[in-house]
XYZ file of N, CA and C in Angstrom:
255
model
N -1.713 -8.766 -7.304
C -2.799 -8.715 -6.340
C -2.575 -9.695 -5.206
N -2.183 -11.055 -5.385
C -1.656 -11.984 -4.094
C -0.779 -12.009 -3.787
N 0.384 -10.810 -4.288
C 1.298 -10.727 -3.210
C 1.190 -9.440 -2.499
N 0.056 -8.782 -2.293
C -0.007 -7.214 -1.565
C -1.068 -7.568 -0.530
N -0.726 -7.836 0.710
C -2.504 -7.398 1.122
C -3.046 -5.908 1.816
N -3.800 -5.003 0.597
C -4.463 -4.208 1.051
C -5.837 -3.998 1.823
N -5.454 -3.235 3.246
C -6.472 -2.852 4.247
C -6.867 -1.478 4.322
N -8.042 -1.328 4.119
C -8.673 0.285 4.169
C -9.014 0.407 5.346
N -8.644 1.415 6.115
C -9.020 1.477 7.634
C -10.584 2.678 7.620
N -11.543 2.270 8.417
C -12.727 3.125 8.495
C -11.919 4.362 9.106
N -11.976 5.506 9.183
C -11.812 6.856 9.732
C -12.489 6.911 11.048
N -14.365 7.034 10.460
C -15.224 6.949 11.404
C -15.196 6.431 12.639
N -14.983 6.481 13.678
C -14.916 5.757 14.611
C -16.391 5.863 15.645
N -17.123 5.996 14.486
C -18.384 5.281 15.401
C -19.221 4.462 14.729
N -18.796 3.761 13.086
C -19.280 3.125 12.850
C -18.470 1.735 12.711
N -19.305 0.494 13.067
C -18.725 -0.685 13.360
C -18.806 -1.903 11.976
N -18.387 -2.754 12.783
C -18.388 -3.643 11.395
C -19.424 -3.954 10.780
N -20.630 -3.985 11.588
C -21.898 -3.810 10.774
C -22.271 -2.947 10.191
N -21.790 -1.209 9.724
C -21.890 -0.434 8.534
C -20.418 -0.620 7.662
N -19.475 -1.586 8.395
C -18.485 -1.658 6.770
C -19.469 -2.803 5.964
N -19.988 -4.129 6.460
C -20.513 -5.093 5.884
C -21.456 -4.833 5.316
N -22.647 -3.550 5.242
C -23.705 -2.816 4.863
C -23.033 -1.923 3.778
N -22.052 -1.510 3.771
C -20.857 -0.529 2.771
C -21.092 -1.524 1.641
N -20.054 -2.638 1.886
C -19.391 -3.669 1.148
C -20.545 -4.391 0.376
N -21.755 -4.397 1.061
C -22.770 -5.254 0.386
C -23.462 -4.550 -0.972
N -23.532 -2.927 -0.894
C -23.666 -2.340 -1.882
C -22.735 -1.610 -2.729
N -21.520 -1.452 -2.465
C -20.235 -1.258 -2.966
C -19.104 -2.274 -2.963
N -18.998 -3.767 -3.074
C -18.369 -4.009 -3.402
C -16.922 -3.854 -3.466
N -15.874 -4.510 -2.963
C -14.670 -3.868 -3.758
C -13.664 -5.270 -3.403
N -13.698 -6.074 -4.092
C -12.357 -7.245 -4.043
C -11.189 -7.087 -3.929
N -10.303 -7.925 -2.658
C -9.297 -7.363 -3.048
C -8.248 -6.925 -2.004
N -9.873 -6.118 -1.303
C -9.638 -4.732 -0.465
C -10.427 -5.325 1.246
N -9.245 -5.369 2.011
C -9.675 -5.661 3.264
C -10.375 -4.226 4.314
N -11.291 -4.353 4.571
C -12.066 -3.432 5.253
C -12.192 -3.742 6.504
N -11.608 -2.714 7.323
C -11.603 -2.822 9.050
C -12.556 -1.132 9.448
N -12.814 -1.792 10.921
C -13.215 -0.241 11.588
C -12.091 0.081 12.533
N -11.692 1.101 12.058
C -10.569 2.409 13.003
C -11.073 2.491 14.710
N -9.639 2.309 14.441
C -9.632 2.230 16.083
C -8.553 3.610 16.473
N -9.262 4.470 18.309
C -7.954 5.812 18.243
C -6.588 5.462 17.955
N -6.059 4.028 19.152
C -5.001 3.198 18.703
C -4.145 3.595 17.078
N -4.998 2.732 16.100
C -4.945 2.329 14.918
C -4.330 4.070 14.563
N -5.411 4.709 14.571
C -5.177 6.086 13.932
C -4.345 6.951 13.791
N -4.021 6.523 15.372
C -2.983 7.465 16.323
C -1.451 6.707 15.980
N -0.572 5.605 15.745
C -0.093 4.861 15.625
C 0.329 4.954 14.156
N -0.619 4.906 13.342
C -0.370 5.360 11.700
C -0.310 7.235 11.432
N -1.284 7.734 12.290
C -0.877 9.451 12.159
C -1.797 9.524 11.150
N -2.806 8.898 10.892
C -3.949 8.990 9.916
C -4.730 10.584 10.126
N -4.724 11.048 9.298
C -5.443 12.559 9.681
C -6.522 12.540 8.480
N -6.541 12.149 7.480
C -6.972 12.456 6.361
C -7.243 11.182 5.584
N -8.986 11.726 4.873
C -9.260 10.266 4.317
C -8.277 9.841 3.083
N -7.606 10.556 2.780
C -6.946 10.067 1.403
C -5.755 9.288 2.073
N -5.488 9.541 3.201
C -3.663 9.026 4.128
C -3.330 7.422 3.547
N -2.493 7.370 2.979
C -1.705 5.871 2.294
C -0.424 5.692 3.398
N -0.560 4.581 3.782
C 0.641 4.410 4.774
C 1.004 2.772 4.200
N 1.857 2.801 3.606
C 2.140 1.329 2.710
C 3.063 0.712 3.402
N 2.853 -0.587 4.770
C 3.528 -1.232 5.418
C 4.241 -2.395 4.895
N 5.401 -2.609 5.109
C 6.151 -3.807 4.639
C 6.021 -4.962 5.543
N 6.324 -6.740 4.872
C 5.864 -7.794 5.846
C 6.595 -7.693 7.215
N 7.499 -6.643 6.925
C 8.676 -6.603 8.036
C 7.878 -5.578 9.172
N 6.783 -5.090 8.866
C 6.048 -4.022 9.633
C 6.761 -2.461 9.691
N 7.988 -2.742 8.490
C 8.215 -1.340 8.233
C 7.251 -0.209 7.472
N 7.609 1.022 8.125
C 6.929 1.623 7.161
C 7.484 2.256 5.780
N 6.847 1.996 4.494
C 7.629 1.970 3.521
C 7.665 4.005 2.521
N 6.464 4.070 2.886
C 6.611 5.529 2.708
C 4.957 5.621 3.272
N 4.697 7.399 3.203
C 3.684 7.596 3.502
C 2.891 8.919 3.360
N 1.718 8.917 2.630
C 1.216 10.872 1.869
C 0.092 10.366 2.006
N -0.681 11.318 1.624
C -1.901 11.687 0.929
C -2.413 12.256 0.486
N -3.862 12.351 -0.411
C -4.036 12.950 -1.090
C -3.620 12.262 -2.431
N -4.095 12.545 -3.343
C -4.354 11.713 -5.101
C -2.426 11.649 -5.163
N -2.513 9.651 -6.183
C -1.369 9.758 -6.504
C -1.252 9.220 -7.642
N -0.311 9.828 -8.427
C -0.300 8.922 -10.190
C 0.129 7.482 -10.470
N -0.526 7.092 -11.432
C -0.581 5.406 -11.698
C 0.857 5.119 -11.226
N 1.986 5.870 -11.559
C 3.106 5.322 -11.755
C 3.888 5.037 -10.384
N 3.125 6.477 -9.485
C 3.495 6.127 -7.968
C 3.059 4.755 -7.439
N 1.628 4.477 -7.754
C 1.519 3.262 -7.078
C 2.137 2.213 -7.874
N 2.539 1.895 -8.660
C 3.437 0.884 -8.878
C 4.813 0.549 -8.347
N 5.085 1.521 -8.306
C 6.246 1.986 -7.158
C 6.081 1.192 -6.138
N 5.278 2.028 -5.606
C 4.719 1.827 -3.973
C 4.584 0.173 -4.127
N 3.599 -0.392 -5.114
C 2.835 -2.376 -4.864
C 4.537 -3.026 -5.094
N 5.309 -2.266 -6.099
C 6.409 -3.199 -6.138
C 7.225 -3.113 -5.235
N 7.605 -2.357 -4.106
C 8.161 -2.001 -3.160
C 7.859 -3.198 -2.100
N 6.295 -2.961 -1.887
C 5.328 -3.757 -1.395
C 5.512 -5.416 -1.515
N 5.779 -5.491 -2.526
C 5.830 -6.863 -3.398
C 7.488 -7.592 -2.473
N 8.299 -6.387 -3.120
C 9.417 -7.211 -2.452
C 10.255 -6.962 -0.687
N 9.248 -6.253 -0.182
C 9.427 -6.098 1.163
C 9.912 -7.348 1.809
C-alpha cells in the first residue's frame, strides 16, 4: 500500500471537489486519492469509461492500460509492476 499511490479520477466533469469531499465523507475509502477530472486529464489518459485503469509508473510511463473488471491476479501484476517502476 506505501509503495503505490493510487488516484481515482472523477469522470464527471461538473462536479467539484466539494461533491468528491461529500462522496468521501459518506463512503470512505483509504488509501485512495480522489481528484475531479479535468477535459485535459481525460483526454491525455483516453479515459472513456468508468471502469478505465491506466497504471502509471514513477517514471510517468504508462505501464499498461483496460477496462472493465479484472482478476485478483491481474492486479497484482499490475501493484507489483507498479511497485518496481
Amino acid at each position: 500500500k506505501d509503495d503505490v499511490a493510487i488516484v481515482a479520477i472523477n469522470m464527471d466533469l461538473q462536479e467539484d471537489d466539494t461533491v468528491i469531499r461529500e462522496y468521501l465523507n459518506e463512503k470512505p475509502n483509504p488509501g485512495i486519492d480522489f481528484v475531479a477530472g479535468t477535459e485535459e486529464l481525460l483526454r491525455d489518459y483516453n479515459i472513456i469509461y468508468t471502469s478505465t485503469k491506466v497504471p502509471v509508473g514513477r517514471d510517468s510511463t504508462v505501464l499498461w492500460r483496460g477496462s472493465g473488471e479484472m482478476e485478483r491476479e491481474h492486479f497484482i501484476t499490475v501493484f507489483e509492476g507498479l511497485k518496481n517502476s
